[in-house]
Coordinates of C-alpha atoms in Angstrom, one line a residue:
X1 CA 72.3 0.6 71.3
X2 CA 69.5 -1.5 70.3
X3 CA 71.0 -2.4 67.5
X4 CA 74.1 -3.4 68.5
X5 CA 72.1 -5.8 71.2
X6 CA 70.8 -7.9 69.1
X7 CA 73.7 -8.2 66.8
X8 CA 76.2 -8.8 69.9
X9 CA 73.9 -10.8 72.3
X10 CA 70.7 -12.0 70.7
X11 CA 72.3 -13.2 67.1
X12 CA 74.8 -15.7 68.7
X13 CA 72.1 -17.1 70.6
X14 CA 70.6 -18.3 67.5
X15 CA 72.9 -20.4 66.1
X16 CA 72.8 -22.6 69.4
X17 CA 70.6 -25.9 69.9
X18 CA 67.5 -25.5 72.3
X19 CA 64.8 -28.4 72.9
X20 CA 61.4 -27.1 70.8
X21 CA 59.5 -25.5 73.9
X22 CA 63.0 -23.1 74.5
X23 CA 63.2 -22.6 71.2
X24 CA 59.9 -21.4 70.7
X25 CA 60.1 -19.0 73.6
X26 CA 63.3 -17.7 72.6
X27 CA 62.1 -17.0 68.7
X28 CA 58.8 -14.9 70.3
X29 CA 61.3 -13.2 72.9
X30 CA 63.4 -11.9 69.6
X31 CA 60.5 -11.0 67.8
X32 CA 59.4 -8.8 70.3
X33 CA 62.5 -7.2 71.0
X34 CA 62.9 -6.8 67.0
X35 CA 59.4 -5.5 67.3
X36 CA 61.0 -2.7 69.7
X37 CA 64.1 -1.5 67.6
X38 CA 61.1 -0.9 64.8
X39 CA 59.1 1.0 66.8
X40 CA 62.2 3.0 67.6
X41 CA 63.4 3.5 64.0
X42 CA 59.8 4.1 62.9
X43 CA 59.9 7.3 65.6
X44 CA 63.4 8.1 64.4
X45 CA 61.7 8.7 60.8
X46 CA 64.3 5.7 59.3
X47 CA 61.0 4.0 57.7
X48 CA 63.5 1.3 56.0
X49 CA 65.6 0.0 58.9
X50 CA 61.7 -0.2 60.2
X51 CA 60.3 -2.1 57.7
X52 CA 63.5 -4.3 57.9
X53 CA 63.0 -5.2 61.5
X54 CA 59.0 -5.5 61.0
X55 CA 59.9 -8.5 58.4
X56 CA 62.5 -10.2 60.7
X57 CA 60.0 -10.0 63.5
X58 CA 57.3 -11.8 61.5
X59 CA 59.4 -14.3 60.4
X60 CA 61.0 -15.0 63.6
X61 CA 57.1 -14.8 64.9
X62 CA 56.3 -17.3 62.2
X63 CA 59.1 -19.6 63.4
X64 CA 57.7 -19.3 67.0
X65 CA 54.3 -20.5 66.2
X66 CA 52.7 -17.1 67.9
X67 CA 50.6 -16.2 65.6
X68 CA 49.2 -13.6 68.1
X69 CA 52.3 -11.8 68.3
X70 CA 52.6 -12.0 64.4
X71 CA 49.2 -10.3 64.3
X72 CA 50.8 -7.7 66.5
X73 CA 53.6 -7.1 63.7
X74 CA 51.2 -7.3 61.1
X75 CA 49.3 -4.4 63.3
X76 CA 52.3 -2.3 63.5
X77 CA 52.9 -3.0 59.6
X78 CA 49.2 -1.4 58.8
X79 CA 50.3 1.5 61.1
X80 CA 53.0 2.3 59.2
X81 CA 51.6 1.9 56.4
X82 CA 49.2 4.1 57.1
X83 CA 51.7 7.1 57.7
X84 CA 53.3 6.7 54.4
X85 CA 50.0 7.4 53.1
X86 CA 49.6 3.6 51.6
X87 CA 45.5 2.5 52.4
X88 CA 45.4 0.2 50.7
X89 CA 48.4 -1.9 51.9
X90 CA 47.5 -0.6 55.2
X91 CA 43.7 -2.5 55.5
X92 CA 45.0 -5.5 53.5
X93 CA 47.5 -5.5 56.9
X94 CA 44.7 -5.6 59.0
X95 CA 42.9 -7.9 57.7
X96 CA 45.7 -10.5 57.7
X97 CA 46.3 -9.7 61.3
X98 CA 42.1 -10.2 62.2
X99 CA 42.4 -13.3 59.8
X100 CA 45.6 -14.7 61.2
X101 CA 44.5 -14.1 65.1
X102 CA 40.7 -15.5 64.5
X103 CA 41.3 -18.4 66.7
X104 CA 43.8 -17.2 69.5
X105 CA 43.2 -13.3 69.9
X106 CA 41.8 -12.6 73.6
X107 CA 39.2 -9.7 73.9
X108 CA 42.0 -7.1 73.9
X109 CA 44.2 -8.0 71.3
X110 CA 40.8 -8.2 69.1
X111 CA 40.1 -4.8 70.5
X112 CA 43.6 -3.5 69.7
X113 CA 43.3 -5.2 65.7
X114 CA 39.9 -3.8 65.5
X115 CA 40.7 -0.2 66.5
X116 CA 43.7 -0.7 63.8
X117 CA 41.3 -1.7 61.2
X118 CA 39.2 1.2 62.1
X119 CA 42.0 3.4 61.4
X120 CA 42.7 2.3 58.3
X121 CA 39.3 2.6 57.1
X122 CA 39.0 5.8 58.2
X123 CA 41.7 7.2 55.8
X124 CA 40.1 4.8 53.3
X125 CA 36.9 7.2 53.8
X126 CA 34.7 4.0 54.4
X127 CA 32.8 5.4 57.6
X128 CA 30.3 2.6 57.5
X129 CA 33.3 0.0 58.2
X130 CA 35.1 2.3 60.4
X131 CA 32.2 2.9 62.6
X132 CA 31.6 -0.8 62.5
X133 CA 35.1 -2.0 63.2
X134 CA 35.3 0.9 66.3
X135 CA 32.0 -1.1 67.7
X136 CA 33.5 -4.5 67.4
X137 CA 36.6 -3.0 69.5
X138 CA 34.7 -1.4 72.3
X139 CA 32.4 -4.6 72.3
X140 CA 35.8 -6.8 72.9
X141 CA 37.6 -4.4 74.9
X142 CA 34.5 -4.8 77.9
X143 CA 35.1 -8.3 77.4
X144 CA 38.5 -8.6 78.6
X145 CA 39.4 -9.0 82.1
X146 CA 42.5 -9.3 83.9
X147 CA 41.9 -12.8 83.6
X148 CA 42.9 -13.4 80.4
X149 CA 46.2 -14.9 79.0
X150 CA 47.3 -11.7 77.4
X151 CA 51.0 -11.6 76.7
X152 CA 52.9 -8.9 78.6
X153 CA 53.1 -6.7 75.5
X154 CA 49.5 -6.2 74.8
X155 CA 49.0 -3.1 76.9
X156 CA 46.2 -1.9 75.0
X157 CA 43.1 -0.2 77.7
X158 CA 40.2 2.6 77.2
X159 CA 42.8 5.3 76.6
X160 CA 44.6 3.6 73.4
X161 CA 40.8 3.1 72.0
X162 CA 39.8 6.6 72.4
X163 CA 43.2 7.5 70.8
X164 CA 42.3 5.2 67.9
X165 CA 38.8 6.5 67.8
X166 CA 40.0 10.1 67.5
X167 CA 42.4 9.5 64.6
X168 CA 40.0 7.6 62.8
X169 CA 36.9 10.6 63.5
X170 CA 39.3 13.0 62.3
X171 CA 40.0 11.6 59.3
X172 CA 36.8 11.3 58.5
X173 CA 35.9 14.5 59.1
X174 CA 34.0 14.2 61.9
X175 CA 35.4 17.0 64.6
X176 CA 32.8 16.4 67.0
X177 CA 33.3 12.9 68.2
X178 CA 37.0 13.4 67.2
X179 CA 37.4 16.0 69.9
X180 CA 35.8 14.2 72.2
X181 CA 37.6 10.8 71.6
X182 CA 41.1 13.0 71.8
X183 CA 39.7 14.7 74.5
X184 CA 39.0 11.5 76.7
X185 CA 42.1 9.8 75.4
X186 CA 44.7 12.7 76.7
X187 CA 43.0 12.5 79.9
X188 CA 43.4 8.5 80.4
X189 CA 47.1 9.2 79.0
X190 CA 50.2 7.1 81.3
X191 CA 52.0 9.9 82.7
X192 CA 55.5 8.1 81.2
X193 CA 54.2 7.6 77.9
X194 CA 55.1 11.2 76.8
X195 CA 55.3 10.4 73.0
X196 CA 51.9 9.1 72.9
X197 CA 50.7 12.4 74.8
X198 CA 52.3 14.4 72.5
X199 CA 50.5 12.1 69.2
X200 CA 47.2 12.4 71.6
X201 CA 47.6 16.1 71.5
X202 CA 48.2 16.3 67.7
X203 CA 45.5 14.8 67.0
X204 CA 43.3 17.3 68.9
X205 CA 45.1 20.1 67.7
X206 CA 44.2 19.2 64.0
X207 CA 40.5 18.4 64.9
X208 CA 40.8 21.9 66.0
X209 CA 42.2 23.1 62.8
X210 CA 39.5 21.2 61.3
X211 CA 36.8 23.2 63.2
X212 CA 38.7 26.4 62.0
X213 CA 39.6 27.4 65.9
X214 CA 43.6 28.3 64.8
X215 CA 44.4 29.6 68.4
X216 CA 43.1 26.5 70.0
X217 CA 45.3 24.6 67.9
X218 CA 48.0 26.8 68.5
X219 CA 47.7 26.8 72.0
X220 CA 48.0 23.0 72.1
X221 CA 50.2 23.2 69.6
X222 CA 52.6 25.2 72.1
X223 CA 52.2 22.6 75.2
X224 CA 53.1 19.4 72.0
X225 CA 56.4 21.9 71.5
X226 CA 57.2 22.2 75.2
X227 CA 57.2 18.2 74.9
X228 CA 58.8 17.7 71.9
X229 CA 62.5 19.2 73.7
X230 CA 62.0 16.6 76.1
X231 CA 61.5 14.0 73.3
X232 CA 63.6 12.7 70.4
X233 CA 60.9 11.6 67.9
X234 CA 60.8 12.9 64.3
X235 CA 57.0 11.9 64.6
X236 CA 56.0 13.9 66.7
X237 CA 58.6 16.5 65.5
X238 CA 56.1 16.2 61.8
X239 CA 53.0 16.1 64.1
X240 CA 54.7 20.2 64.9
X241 CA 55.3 20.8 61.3
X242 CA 51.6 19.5 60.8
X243 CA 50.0 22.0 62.7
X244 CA 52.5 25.0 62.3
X245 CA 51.3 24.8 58.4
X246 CA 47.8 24.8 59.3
X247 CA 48.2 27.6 61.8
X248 CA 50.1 29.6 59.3
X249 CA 46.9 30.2 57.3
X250 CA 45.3 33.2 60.0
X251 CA 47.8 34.4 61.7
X252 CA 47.4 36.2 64.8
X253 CA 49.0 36.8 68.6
X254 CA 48.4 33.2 69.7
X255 CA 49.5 31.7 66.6
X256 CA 52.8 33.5 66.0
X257 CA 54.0 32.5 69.3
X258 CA 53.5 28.9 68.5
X259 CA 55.2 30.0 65.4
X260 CA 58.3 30.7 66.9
X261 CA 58.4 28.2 69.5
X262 CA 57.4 25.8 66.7
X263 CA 60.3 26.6 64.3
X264 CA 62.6 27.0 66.8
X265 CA 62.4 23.2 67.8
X266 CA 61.8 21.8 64.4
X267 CA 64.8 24.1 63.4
X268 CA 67.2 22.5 66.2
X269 CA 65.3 18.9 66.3
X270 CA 65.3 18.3 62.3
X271 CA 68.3 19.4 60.5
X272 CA 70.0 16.3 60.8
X273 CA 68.0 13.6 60.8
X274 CA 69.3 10.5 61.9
X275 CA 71.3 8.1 59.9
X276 CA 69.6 4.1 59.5
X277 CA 71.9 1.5 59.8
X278 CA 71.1 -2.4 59.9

């Protein structure tokens, strides 16, 4: 549907004439909404038709002059990035967003870059620069008030650093401040952003596999399945997969429930995944 939007409605639109100020607006307003169809395709697991939409909306970001929102593309760039297992690409992302926003970022969307940044270092295994880059976000993120000019897309508050600190503790091997960052992240949690609950509880249920507590993660594990019917997201679907593997490895009464709830929805969820079209 999103799709078809912005080839029906929002294309035409481009090939009118607009004084510069309108023109400007109406570049950023496609960006963003190019921004959300990527977001959508990156959680249908189509990880082209993503990275299509990511370079449209930095181009169209580009043409805008908002170099804060292209910092915001660049952001979700690393983020992908990182799924697909590519560091390296991943903190060269970063740093082009922290680069590229220098001048206009407000204390949040330097929070937000700096928590990304943290990530990637993390999976890097650089916890010097992780830990670094996590204390430059929390310092920014106390700065910020509701003050500043942040655009209406930069949502990003206490629980999204939390999340970002977990994933990052986590893949450093740290389970301690991993679970506690997942912990306190789960808890600040929008009650309609049930795809990021779900992510929030993944990541808690794998710092528990970390610790070696399989029924812990299983019992999480079942409450992320409960979700996931409600849910169509092959990320979270893989978050399921994740932990059922790691589960697997000890079985016992707790776990094999979560086994078969577990296989159940990734049986149902996953056997066709969904077809990316442009």
């Amino acid at each position: 549907m999103a799709v078809g939007y912005l080839r029906q409605e929002v294309a035409p639109l481009l090939e009118s004439w607009y004084d510069e100020a309108t023109g400007r607006d109406l570049l950023a307003a496609i960006a963003e909404l190019q921004l959300d169809v990527r977001w959508m395709a990156y959680d249908a697991g189509s990880h082209t038709l993503a990275q299509h939409y990511m370079r449209h909306a930095l181009r169209l970001a580009h043409a805008a002059g908002n170099r804060l929102l292209g910092g915001r593309v660049l952001g979700a760039m690393s983020h992908q990035a990182l799924h697909l297992q590519r560091v390296t690409l991943a903190l060269d992302l970063t740093r082009a967003a922290m680069h590229g926003t220098a001048r206009v970022a407000t204390p949040k969307a330097t929070a937000m870059l700096a928590a990304m940044e943290a990530c990637a270092h993390a999976a890097a295994h650089d916890e010097l620069a992780c830990t670094a880059a996590l204390a430059k976000a929390e310092i920014a993120l106390g700065q910020s008030s509701d003050g500043d000019d942040d655009p209406a897309w930069l949502d990003f508050d206490e629980g999204g650093l939390s999340g970002h600190a977990a994933r990052a503790f986590r893949d450093l091997q740290l389970p301690a401040p991993a679970e506690q960052h997942a912990t306190r992240s789960i808890a600040l949690c929008r009650a309609d952003h049930g795809r990021t609950h779900a992510q929030r509880q993944a990541i808690l249920a794998t710092v528990c596999l970390q610790r070696g507590d399989l029924d812990q993660a299983a019992t999480i594990g079942t409450q992320i399945v409960a979700e996931g019917w409600k849910l169509q997201s092959h990320h979270v679907y893989g978050e399921v997969a994740t932990i059922l593997r790691g589960v697997q490895t000890n079985p016992s009464r707790t776990t094999a429930a979560f086994t078969e709830q577990a296989r159940e929805l990734l049986t149902a969820r996953t056997a066709r995944p969904p077809k990316a079209t442009t």
